Each structure stands twice: as structure tokens, then as C-alpha cells.
Amino acid sequence: MTDTLSPAAETTRATGYDADIVARATALHDLIRDEAAQGNEARQITPRVTDAIDEAGLFNLMVPTRLGGPSASARTMIEALIELGRADGSAGWSAALVNACTWFAVTYGEKAQQDLWAGHPQTKVCGIFFPGMTRRHELGTGSKVEGGYVLTGRYPYASGSAVADWATLGMMVDGPNGEPTMALGLVEAKDWTVEDTWFTLGMRGTGSNTLVVEDVFIPDHRIQTFENLSQGRYATPFAESEPNSRAAFLPVGTVILAAPAIGLAKAALDYSLGKLPTRSVGYTVYTEARNSPTHHIAIAQAASNIDAAHLLLGRACDDIDSYAARGQYPDDRARSRMRMDTGHAISLCKDAIDALMTANGAGAFAQEGTLGRIWRDANTGARHAFATPEIGKEVYGRLLLGADDALTIQV
């Protein structure tokens, strides 16, 4: 690929972000916070919130301008998602998954892109890739027919499906030698039904229910193999001219998971700094927590963790943007480090929130309280498979040490 950006432009893109886009996310704080409890109760972020996010152009940040998006960098997307998560974890999570999956659709060929975006510049996509990777029937059974496949499958945890127009769904297709191989097919919302299965302690407002697809025809031009996607061999003919159309597939889909966690941790710190200074410390001589060494240490450690998480995620996004600007696909080691950094950032945020919960006392766990919802959301989001820190460390460590079959997990 030919890099069309000058070195100066590349540096600007890699180290900065679009402050105007991020400001649009910050401007929604009050609305999103006011609606958060209602969305939590309904197990779906409210229409007022989804409409506001959509109107602010925050569901399609990495979509090229050619298709009606702002062609924002990965770093800009993450900074905006952090701000949405700072207002409500469910809103941040839903926006994160829709942003990533909508960008995934950009990697398909021109005909598929026209199917999605022709006349619909604000098309939104959700996606479920690996519901039961080792069992073919759980992935979705794709039966080969002339011109494509007929898909049947059940897809749980479909975050953002309530607002999505399309979905990228995992399915099995015939590989080059006839062997079954994993692929992602684009399915229109009219072709799925929703099972109400999302009953959880945290991230309740994401409405991550189960999509059910039965005997739906998917033409060949709406299918790409996971092997090609994970190696940057995209069907789009626009990768030469659009840096975002050649960004690294799984890294983009991974870094978005840490953005809501950072937003939630920042919200917990904001809350604590507003409430703790004049609060008495029970069963101690300290009448105000601002004079308590225990609280000094807890707040400082939490703030440091959050800063470190933000810096790690920023570096991963800068790497995604820099590789895309240069027209290079990051190698295994670079991609595995991005995955490890994502898991580590989420762990740092989870630990920060735990420390702040302790500093605020048992009352922080009140069922209807702000901190209680933050804690539940953060702990639920942290359990996403791609966010598992141990797996990220294992993959990166195997590559660093040159283990036999070092890359056993796709990154």
C-alpha cells in the first residue's frame, strides 16, 4: 500500500485527536446521566440517549467521509467513547461496539458498502463473531447455495442491536480447500429476530440480547473469511486512498473494550473527589476524609491507575493510526501488545474502582447508587473474552520468548 500522508501529517494523526468530536461526546454528559437509571431499569439505553449519540455523529466515527462518516482516527474514537462511558457505562459500551462493527463493514467490497450506505449515511452495525468457536452449529451453519450461503444461528450478547441496521455475524463457510473456515457475514436487521435474554448485574442498559437468524440468504459479496480479515486482506478497493480502510482489524475491535472502563473509572474518581473531602471517617479521629492518610493513598493510587490505563490505550490507538497512515499492517508482536495493553488497562481501571469503593465505604454499594452501578458495569465489561488480561499476556509473552507455535490465538 502507498502511504498518501506526509510525515508531518502522520505525526499529527498519530499523537493527536479531533477535539471537536470529543467535545460533542462531553456535551452529552448531563443528558446521558439523567437517563442512566431509566436505561438500567429497562435493560436498554433510552431512545433519548441513542438519538442524541446518533445526532452527534458518534456511532460511525471511523467510517470514511465517502460513506458519510467523519473518518476519525482510532485515537479520536477512543477519546469520544471514554467521555460517553464517563456519563454511563452502558451508553459507552453500546457506542463502542456499534462504532467498531460499523467500521468492520467498511472493510467489505464496494458492492457490500453500497448495500449498507447508499442513501443511508448513518447506517449502524452491531456484531457477534465467536459464540462457541469450537462447535460449528453454535457459530452459525452456513449452507452453500448458488451465489452465497443460507445462514441459521443464534447470536447472544448482541450489544447495540436495538439501534443497528445491520450485523456482522460469525458463520462457517467452505475454505480454499473445501475445509470449514470461520467467516463474517453481513445480515440486515429485517432478517433477524431478538430473544430477550439480557438479564445481568452490570451493563444492564446495553440490551445485549440474542439475535436469531433462520434460513437467511447471504450473498458472497457480503462474506469475508476471518483469516483474511485478521491479516488485513480486506475486500474494499479503497484501502490505498483511505487510511481507516486499512487499519488493523482485531486491534480496532479490541481497544474499544477498554474505553468504557476508563470512562467508568474517571466517573468514579469524579464522584469521589466531589463527595469524600468533607466526609467523616467512621471510627477514627478524622472528621474529614481530606485529612486522612488512608484516603490520600487510595485516591492517589486510583488516579495513577486511571492515568496509566489511559496512556496505555492511547499508545495502542496511536499505533493503529500510525500503521494505517504508513500503509503497513502491524505484525504479530505489535498486535499482541495492543491486546495485552487493552486487558491491562481494563484491570487497572477495575482496581482503581475497587479502591474508590473502599474509600467511600459500604454505602457505595447501595443498589440504586451511582458508584454501585459504576462498579457493576466495570466488573461486567471487564469479563469480555477479548479483555481477559491473562490471555493477552500469554500471547505476548509467547511471542517475546519465541515459544513453539507462539501465536495460538488470533490478535
GROMACS .gro file of C-alpha atoms in nm:
model
  411
    1MET     CA    1   0.000   0.000   0.000
    2THR     CA    2   0.113   0.355  -0.071
    3ASP     CA    3   0.117   0.600   0.216
    4THR     CA    4  -0.056   0.916   0.096
    5LEU     CA    5   0.015   1.119   0.412
    6SER     CA    6   0.322   1.335   0.463
    7PRO     CA    7   0.543   1.260   0.766
    8ALA     CA    8   0.411   1.573   0.936
    9ALA     CA    9   0.050   1.470   0.881
   10GLU     CA   10   0.128   1.121   1.004
   11THR     CA   11   0.277   1.257   1.326
   12THR     CA   12  -0.025   1.480   1.386
   13ARG     CA   13  -0.261   1.194   1.325
   14ALA     CA   14  -0.072   0.952   1.545
   15THR     CA   15  -0.033   1.175   1.850
   16GLY     CA   16  -0.346   1.393   1.846
   17TYR     CA   17  -0.720   1.363   1.817
   18ASP     CA   18  -1.013   1.567   1.696
   19ALA     CA   19  -1.107   1.775   2.000
   20ASP     CA   20  -1.434   1.891   1.842
   21ILE     CA   21  -1.562   1.533   1.810
   22VAL     CA   22  -1.464   1.454   2.168
   23ALA     CA   23  -1.633   1.775   2.285
   24ARG     CA   24  -1.958   1.655   2.126
   25ALA     CA   25  -1.941   1.345   2.345
   26THR     CA   26  -1.864   1.550   2.657
   27ALA     CA   27  -2.160   1.777   2.583
   28LEU     CA   28  -2.394   1.478   2.623
   29HIS     CA   29  -2.288   1.406   2.984
   30ASP     CA   30  -2.589   1.562   3.156
   31LEU     CA   31  -2.845   1.401   2.926
   32ILE     CA   32  -2.686   1.057   2.948
   33ARG     CA   33  -2.650   1.073   3.327
   34ASP     CA   34  -3.011   1.182   3.367
   35GLU     CA   35  -3.128   0.883   3.162
   36ALA     CA   36  -2.886   0.623   3.303
   37ALA     CA   37  -3.108   0.489   3.583
   38GLN     CA   38  -3.404   0.454   3.346
   39GLY     CA   39  -3.190   0.269   3.092
   40ASN     CA   40  -3.053   0.043   3.364
   41GLU     CA   41  -3.406  -0.046   3.475
   42ALA     CA   42  -3.532  -0.100   3.120
   43ARG     CA   43  -3.218  -0.301   3.028
   44GLN     CA   44  -3.172  -0.078   2.723
   45ILE     CA   45  -3.032   0.273   2.693
   46THR     CA   46  -3.320   0.510   2.631
   47PRO     CA   47  -3.422   0.642   2.288
   48ARG     CA   48  -3.330   0.994   2.403
   49VAL     CA   49  -2.972   0.880   2.459
   50THR     CA   50  -2.937   0.678   2.139
   51ASP     CA   51  -3.090   0.960   1.935
   52ALA     CA   52  -2.855   1.215   2.093
   53ILE     CA   53  -2.548   1.000   2.026
   54ASP     CA   54  -2.663   0.943   1.668
   55GLU     CA   55  -2.737   1.311   1.607
   56ALA     CA   56  -2.392   1.399   1.740
   57GLY     CA   57  -2.241   1.163   1.481
   58LEU     CA   58  -2.080   0.939   1.743
   59PHE     CA   59  -2.185   0.595   1.616
   60ASN     CA   60  -1.975   0.592   1.296
   61LEU     CA   61  -1.653   0.768   1.387
   62MET     CA   62  -1.408   0.567   1.175
   63VAL     CA   63  -1.635   0.550   0.871
   64PRO     CA   64  -1.479   0.730   0.569
   65THR     CA   65  -1.623   1.063   0.458
   66ARG     CA   66  -1.704   0.894   0.128
   67LEU     CA   67  -1.973   0.698   0.315
   68GLY     CA   68  -2.094   0.984   0.533
   69GLY     CA   69  -1.870   0.939   0.835
   70PRO     CA   70  -1.608   1.178   0.979
   71SER     CA   71  -1.313   0.945   0.902
   72ALA     CA   72  -1.188   0.998   1.257
   73SER     CA   73  -0.875   0.828   1.387
   74ALA     CA   74  -0.886   0.536   1.628
   75ARG     CA   75  -0.749   0.772   1.894
   76THR     CA   76  -1.034   1.018   1.839
   77MET     CA   77  -1.287   0.737   1.857
   78ILE     CA   78  -1.145   0.611   2.187
   79GLU     CA   79  -1.137   0.956   2.344
   80ALA     CA   80  -1.502   1.012   2.250
   81LEU     CA   81  -1.603   0.670   2.382
   82ILE     CA   82  -1.426   0.739   2.712
   83GLU     CA   83  -1.640   1.051   2.752
   84LEU     CA   84  -1.961   0.859   2.680
   85GLY     CA   85  -1.859   0.590   2.930
   86ARG     CA   86  -1.784   0.860   3.184
   87ALA     CA   87  -2.153   0.953   3.173
   88ASP     CA   88  -2.287   0.594   3.170
   89GLY     CA   89  -2.113   0.261   3.120
   90SER     CA   90  -2.396   0.113   2.915
   91ALA     CA   91  -2.403   0.410   2.678
   92GLY     CA   92  -2.026   0.397   2.636
   93TRP     CA   93  -2.027   0.021   2.581
   94SER     CA   94  -2.309   0.029   2.326
   95ALA     CA   95  -2.146   0.312   2.133
   96ALA     CA   96  -1.811   0.129   2.142
   97LEU     CA   97  -1.946  -0.191   1.992
   98VAL     CA   98  -2.151  -0.012   1.728
   99ASN     CA   99  -1.851   0.201   1.628
  100ALA     CA  100  -1.624  -0.100   1.590
  101CYS     CA  101  -1.873  -0.312   1.399
  102THR     CA  102  -1.976  -0.025   1.172
  103TRP     CA  103  -1.609   0.021   1.086
  104PHE     CA  104  -1.574  -0.355   1.026
  105ALA     CA  105  -1.829  -0.321   0.747
  106VAL     CA  106  -1.602  -0.064   0.580
  107THR     CA  107  -1.357  -0.347   0.505
  108TYR     CA  108  -1.606  -0.521   0.272
  109GLY     CA  109  -1.615  -0.472  -0.103
  110GLU     CA  110  -1.774  -0.178  -0.279
  111LYS     CA  111  -2.097  -0.365  -0.359
  112ALA     CA  112  -2.149  -0.456   0.007
  113GLN     CA  113  -2.072  -0.099   0.111
  114GLN     CA  114  -2.338   0.025  -0.128
  115ASP     CA  115  -2.586  -0.223   0.021
  116LEU     CA  116  -2.530  -0.067   0.362
  117TRP     CA  117  -2.466   0.302   0.296
  118ALA     CA  118  -2.634   0.400  -0.030
  119GLY     CA  119  -2.887   0.660   0.081
  120HIS     CA  120  -2.818   0.583   0.449
  121PRO     CA  121  -2.511   0.777   0.568
  122GLN     CA  122  -2.579   0.699   0.937
  123THR     CA  123  -2.600   0.321   0.898
  124LYS     CA  124  -2.517   0.143   1.224
  125VAL     CA  125  -2.384  -0.211   1.259
  126CYS     CA  126  -2.361  -0.448   1.555
  127GLY     CA  127  -2.182  -0.781   1.555
  128ILE     CA  128  -2.127  -1.118   1.716
  129PHE     CA  129  -1.826  -1.311   1.597
  130PHE     CA  130  -1.744  -1.612   1.810
  131PRO     CA  131  -2.042  -1.756   2.001
  132GLY     CA  132  -1.894  -2.102   2.060
  133MET     CA  133  -1.584  -2.108   1.840
  134THR     CA  134  -1.521  -2.479   1.873
  135ARG     CA  135  -1.871  -2.602   1.781
  136ARG     CA  136  -1.979  -2.548   1.425
  137HIS     CA  137  -2.354  -2.537   1.494
  138GLU     CA  138  -2.313  -2.263   1.755
  139LEU     CA  139  -2.116  -2.044   1.518
  140GLY     CA  140  -2.398  -2.046   1.269
  141THR     CA  141  -2.447  -2.300   0.996
  142GLY     CA  142  -2.382  -2.163   0.651
  143SER     CA  143  -2.521  -2.389   0.378
  144LYS     CA  144  -2.366  -2.324   0.037
  145VAL     CA  145  -2.611  -2.232  -0.237
  146GLU     CA  146  -2.566  -2.060  -0.571
  147GLY     CA  147  -2.427  -1.710  -0.514
  148GLY     CA  148  -2.379  -1.733  -0.138
  149TYR     CA  149  -2.483  -1.913   0.179
  150VAL     CA  150  -2.801  -1.969   0.377
  151LEU     CA  151  -2.737  -1.895   0.744
  152THR     CA  152  -2.908  -2.024   1.057
  153GLY     CA  153  -2.777  -1.944   1.404
  154ARG     CA  154  -2.826  -1.786   1.746
  155TYR     CA  155  -2.604  -1.494   1.848
  156PRO     CA  156  -2.608  -1.391   2.215
  157TYR     CA  157  -2.462  -1.073   2.366
  158ALA     CA  158  -2.551  -0.854   2.067
  159SER     CA  159  -2.469  -0.514   2.219
  160GLY     CA  160  -2.615  -0.227   2.019
  161SER     CA  161  -2.855  -0.448   1.825
  162ALA     CA  162  -3.154  -0.232   1.923
  163VAL     CA  163  -3.019   0.058   1.714
  164ALA     CA  164  -2.835  -0.141   1.446
  165ASP     CA  165  -2.941  -0.159   1.083
  166TRP     CA  166  -2.705  -0.449   1.005
  167ALA     CA  167  -2.488  -0.703   1.186
  168THR     CA  168  -2.162  -0.882   1.118
  169LEU     CA  169  -2.227  -1.241   1.224
  170GLY     CA  170  -1.987  -1.532   1.255
  171MET     CA  171  -2.053  -1.827   1.028
  172MET     CA  172  -1.881  -2.130   0.883
  173VAL     CA  173  -1.811  -2.137   0.510
  174ASP     CA  174  -1.602  -2.351   0.277
  175GLY     CA  175  -1.232  -2.266   0.281
  176PRO     CA  176  -0.996  -2.269  -0.019
  177ASN     CA  177  -0.959  -2.648   0.001
  178GLY     CA  178  -1.317  -2.718   0.098
  179GLU     CA  179  -1.246  -2.726   0.471
  180PRO     CA  180  -1.481  -2.538   0.708
  181THR     CA  181  -1.346  -2.194   0.788
  182MET     CA  182  -1.467  -1.906   1.000
  183ALA     CA  183  -1.618  -1.605   0.822
  184LEU     CA  184  -1.822  -1.294   0.894
  185GLY     CA  185  -2.141  -1.230   0.702
  186LEU     CA  186  -2.337  -0.906   0.681
  187VAL     CA  187  -2.702  -0.956   0.781
  188GLU     CA  188  -2.973  -0.689   0.762
  189ALA     CA  189  -3.186  -0.615   1.071
  190LYS     CA  190  -3.506  -0.726   0.896
  191ASP     CA  191  -3.357  -1.077   0.876
  192TRP     CA  192  -3.317  -1.137   1.248
  193THR     CA  193  -3.543  -1.163   1.549
  194VAL     CA  194  -3.443  -1.076   1.905
  195GLU     CA  195  -3.470  -1.304   2.209
  196ASP     CA  196  -3.488  -1.110   2.535
  197THR     CA  197  -3.202  -1.281   2.719
  198TRP     CA  198  -3.002  -0.993   2.872
  199PHE     CA  199  -3.055  -1.026   3.249
  200THR     CA  200  -2.731  -0.923   3.422
  201LEU     CA  201  -2.591  -0.743   3.725
  202GLY     CA  202  -2.391  -0.492   3.523
  203MET     CA  203  -2.403  -0.321   3.184
  204ARG     CA  204  -2.776  -0.378   3.204
  205GLY     CA  205  -2.857  -0.087   2.977
  206THR     CA  206  -2.671  -0.232   2.679
  207GLY     CA  207  -2.964  -0.456   2.586
  208SER     CA  208  -2.718  -0.720   2.468
  209ASN     CA  209  -2.984  -0.971   2.372
  210THR     CA  210  -2.969  -1.273   2.141
  211LEU     CA  211  -3.012  -1.239   1.765
  212VAL     CA  212  -3.181  -1.533   1.593
  213VAL     CA  213  -3.125  -1.592   1.222
  214GLU     CA  214  -3.314  -1.864   1.038
  215ASP     CA  215  -3.252  -1.959   0.675
  216VAL     CA  216  -3.128  -1.617   0.570
  217PHE     CA  217  -2.951  -1.587   0.235
  218ILE     CA  218  -2.618  -1.402   0.246
  219PRO     CA  219  -2.463  -1.331  -0.095
  220ASP     CA  220  -2.095  -1.397  -0.141
  221HIS     CA  221  -2.010  -1.026  -0.161
  222ARG     CA  222  -2.126  -0.982   0.198
  223ILE     CA  223  -1.893  -1.251   0.334
  224GLN     CA  224  -1.524  -1.230   0.430
  225THR     CA  225  -1.321  -1.503   0.596
  226PHE     CA  226  -1.187  -1.432   0.940
  227GLU     CA  227  -0.839  -1.534   0.825
  228ASN     CA  228  -0.836  -1.260   0.562
  229LEU     CA  229  -0.980  -1.001   0.799
  230SER     CA  230  -0.734  -1.078   1.077
  231GLN     CA  231  -0.442  -1.036   0.836
  232GLY     CA  232  -0.569  -0.714   0.678
  233ARG     CA  233  -0.657  -0.872   0.344
  234TYR     CA  234  -0.976  -0.673   0.305
  235ALA     CA  235  -1.219  -0.678   0.012
  236THR     CA  236  -1.251  -0.299  -0.001
  237PRO     CA  237  -1.092  -0.136  -0.309
  238PHE     CA  238  -1.037   0.189  -0.119
  239ALA     CA  239  -0.754   0.089   0.114
  240GLU     CA  240  -0.491   0.267  -0.096
  241SER     CA  241  -0.654   0.608  -0.052
  242GLU     CA  242  -0.822   0.579   0.291
  243PRO     CA  243  -0.603   0.509   0.596
  244ASN     CA  244  -0.906   0.399   0.800
  245SER     CA  245  -0.988   0.141   0.534
  246ARG     CA  246  -0.661  -0.038   0.608
  247ALA     CA  247  -0.650  -0.016   0.989
  248ALA     CA  248  -0.579  -0.339   1.180
  249PHE     CA  249  -0.897  -0.543   1.220
  250LEU     CA  250  -0.878  -0.714   1.560
  251PRO     CA  251  -0.684  -0.433   1.731
  252VAL     CA  252  -0.964  -0.187   1.647
  253GLY     CA  253  -1.219  -0.436   1.779
  254THR     CA  254  -1.017  -0.486   2.096
  255VAL     CA  255  -0.916  -0.135   2.206
  256ILE     CA  256  -1.278  -0.018   2.209
  257LEU     CA  257  -1.343  -0.251   2.506
  258ALA     CA  258  -1.116  -0.050   2.736
  259ALA     CA  259  -1.270   0.289   2.657
  260PRO     CA  260  -1.588   0.239   2.865
  261ALA     CA  261  -1.375   0.102   3.151
  262ILE     CA  262  -1.160   0.416   3.155
  263GLY     CA  263  -1.471   0.632   3.137
  264LEU     CA  264  -1.627   0.446   3.429
  265ALA     CA  265  -1.308   0.477   3.636
  266LYS     CA  266  -1.292   0.851   3.565
  267ALA     CA  267  -1.658   0.882   3.671
  268ALA     CA  268  -1.584   0.700   3.997
  269LEU     CA  269  -1.292   0.934   4.065
  270ASP     CA  270  -1.503   1.241   3.979
  271TYR     CA  271  -1.769   1.123   4.223
  272SER     CA  272  -1.517   1.052   4.497
  273LEU     CA  273  -1.343   1.389   4.464
  274GLY     CA  274  -1.680   1.557   4.495
  275LYS     CA  275  -1.803   1.362   4.798
  276LEU     CA  276  -1.505   1.249   5.003
  277PRO     CA  277  -1.316   1.564   5.114
  278THR     CA  278  -1.567   1.673   5.380
  279ARG     CA  279  -1.700   1.330   5.469
  280SER     CA  280  -1.623   1.200   5.817
  281VAL     CA  281  -1.423   0.880   5.856
  282GLY     CA  282  -1.612   0.648   6.086
  283TYR     CA  283  -1.446   0.508   6.399
  284THR     CA  284  -1.137   0.727   6.354
  285VAL     CA  285  -1.017   1.066   6.474
  286TYR     CA  286  -1.055   1.210   6.125
  287THR     CA  287  -1.363   1.428   6.095
  288GLU     CA  288  -1.294   1.485   5.725
  289ALA     CA  289  -1.152   1.239   5.476
  290ARG     CA  290  -0.940   1.510   5.318
  291ASN     CA  291  -0.713   1.483   5.622
  292SER     CA  292  -0.700   1.102   5.630
  293PRO     CA  293  -0.372   0.945   5.506
  294THR     CA  294  -0.560   0.627   5.415
  295HIS     CA  295  -0.779   0.826   5.179
  296HIS     CA  296  -0.483   1.022   5.042
  297ILE     CA  297  -0.319   0.697   4.933
  298ALA     CA  298  -0.640   0.544   4.795
  299ILE     CA  299  -0.724   0.847   4.583
  300ALA     CA  300  -0.368   0.886   4.455
  301GLN     CA  301  -0.340   0.518   4.364
  302ALA     CA  302  -0.674   0.521   4.185
  303ALA     CA  303  -0.583   0.837   3.990
  304SER     CA  304  -0.246   0.687   3.895
  305ASN     CA  305  -0.410   0.364   3.775
  306ILE     CA  306  -0.656   0.558   3.560
  307ASP     CA  307  -0.382   0.773   3.411
  308ALA     CA  308  -0.175   0.463   3.331
  309ALA     CA  309  -0.472   0.290   3.169
  310HIS     CA  310  -0.545   0.596   2.954
  311LEU     CA  311  -0.182   0.623   2.848
  312LEU     CA  312  -0.164   0.253   2.755
  313LEU     CA  313  -0.479   0.269   2.548
  314GLY     CA  314  -0.365   0.592   2.385
  315ARG     CA  315  -0.041   0.426   2.277
  316ALA     CA  316  -0.231   0.131   2.127
  317CYS     CA  317  -0.458   0.365   1.930
  318ASP     CA  318  -0.165   0.576   1.815
  319ASP     CA  319  -0.002   0.257   1.689
  320ILE     CA  320  -0.318   0.159   1.498
  321ASP     CA  321  -0.332   0.503   1.338
  322SER     CA  322   0.040   0.521   1.261
  323TYR     CA  323   0.048   0.180   1.091
  324ALA     CA  324  -0.263   0.270   0.889
  325ALA     CA  325  -0.114   0.607   0.786
  326ARG     CA  326   0.204   0.433   0.666
  327GLY     CA  327   0.009   0.171   0.475
  328GLN     CA  328   0.156  -0.111   0.685
  329TYR     CA  329  -0.021  -0.389   0.872
  330PRO     CA  330   0.116  -0.437   1.227
  331ASP     CA  331   0.298  -0.765   1.280
  332ASP     CA  332   0.200  -1.033   1.532
  333ARG     CA  333   0.406  -0.884   1.813
  334ALA     CA  334   0.264  -0.535   1.769
  335ARG     CA  335  -0.093  -0.663   1.753
  336SER     CA  336  -0.047  -0.887   2.055
  337ARG     CA  337   0.092  -0.598   2.258
  338MET     CA  338  -0.218  -0.394   2.172
  339ARG     CA  339  -0.435  -0.677   2.302
  340MET     CA  340  -0.227  -0.711   2.618
  341ASP     CA  341  -0.236  -0.336   2.678
  342THR     CA  342  -0.614  -0.339   2.644
  343GLY     CA  343  -0.655  -0.610   2.907
  344HIS     CA  344  -0.405  -0.441   3.138
  345ALA     CA  345  -0.581  -0.105   3.104
  346ILE     CA  346  -0.912  -0.264   3.199
  347SER     CA  347  -0.753  -0.434   3.502
  348LEU     CA  348  -0.601  -0.106   3.615
  349CYS     CA  349  -0.942   0.061   3.596
  350LYS     CA  350  -1.114  -0.221   3.779
  351ASP     CA  351  -0.857  -0.200   4.060
  352ALA     CA  352  -0.898   0.179   4.073
  353ILE     CA  353  -1.274   0.149   4.109
  354ASP     CA  354  -1.234  -0.115   4.381
  355ALA     CA  355  -1.006   0.120   4.577
  356LEU     CA  356  -1.254   0.405   4.541
  357MET     CA  357  -1.540   0.183   4.655
  358THR     CA  358  -1.344   0.101   4.970
  359ALA     CA  359  -1.257   0.467   5.027
  360ASN     CA  360  -1.625   0.562   5.001
  361GLY     CA  361  -1.732   0.290   5.244
  362ALA     CA  362  -2.002   0.024   5.243
  363GLY     CA  363  -2.266   0.278   5.143
  364ALA     CA  364  -2.105   0.290   4.797
  365PHE     CA  365  -2.265  -0.048   4.726
  366ALA     CA  366  -2.620   0.082   4.757
  367GLN     CA  367  -2.823  -0.081   4.481
  368GLU     CA  368  -2.954   0.247   4.340
  369GLY     CA  369  -2.634   0.443   4.399
  370THR     CA  370  -2.411   0.589   4.129
  371LEU     CA  371  -2.095   0.414   4.248
  372GLY     CA  372  -2.272   0.081   4.279
  373ARG     CA  373  -2.379   0.097   3.915
  374ILE     CA  374  -2.028   0.200   3.808
  375TRP     CA  375  -1.877  -0.095   3.999
  376ARG     CA  376  -2.124  -0.344   3.849
  377ASP     CA  377  -2.079  -0.210   3.496
  378ALA     CA  378  -1.699  -0.211   3.520
  379ASN     CA  379  -1.684  -0.564   3.653
  380THR     CA  380  -1.922  -0.694   3.388
  381GLY     CA  381  -1.745  -0.526   3.099
  382ALA     CA  382  -1.409  -0.649   3.226
  383ARG     CA  383  -1.518  -1.009   3.165
  384HIS     CA  384  -1.539  -0.978   2.788
  385ALA     CA  385  -1.329  -1.255   2.634
  386PHE     CA  386  -1.107  -1.016   2.436
  387ALA     CA  387  -1.042  -0.817   2.752
  388THR     CA  388  -0.905  -1.111   2.953
  389PRO     CA  389  -0.565  -0.983   3.069
  390GLU     CA  390  -0.410  -1.326   3.124
  391ILE     CA  391  -0.469  -1.430   2.763
  392GLY     CA  392  -0.319  -1.106   2.633
  393LYS     CA  393  -0.012  -1.156   2.849
  394GLU     CA  394   0.022  -1.520   2.745
  395VAL     CA  395   0.012  -1.439   2.374
  396TYR     CA  396   0.258  -1.151   2.404
  397GLY     CA  397   0.493  -1.347   2.629
  398ARG     CA  398   0.498  -1.645   2.394
  399LEU     CA  399   0.595  -1.418   2.106
  400LEU     CA  400   0.863  -1.240   2.308
  401LEU     CA  401   1.021  -1.569   2.411
  402GLY     CA  402   0.980  -1.738   2.074
  403ALA     CA  403   0.773  -2.030   2.203
  404ASP     CA  404   0.685  -2.316   1.971
  405ASP     CA  405   0.359  -2.229   1.792
  406ALA     CA  406   0.390  -1.887   1.956
  407LEU     CA  407   0.071  -1.743   1.809
  408THR     CA  408  -0.202  -1.980   1.926
  409ILE     CA  409  -0.469  -1.709   1.949
  410GLN     CA  410  -0.563  -1.460   1.679
  411VAL     CA  411  -0.470  -1.098   1.753
   0.00000   0.00000   0.00000
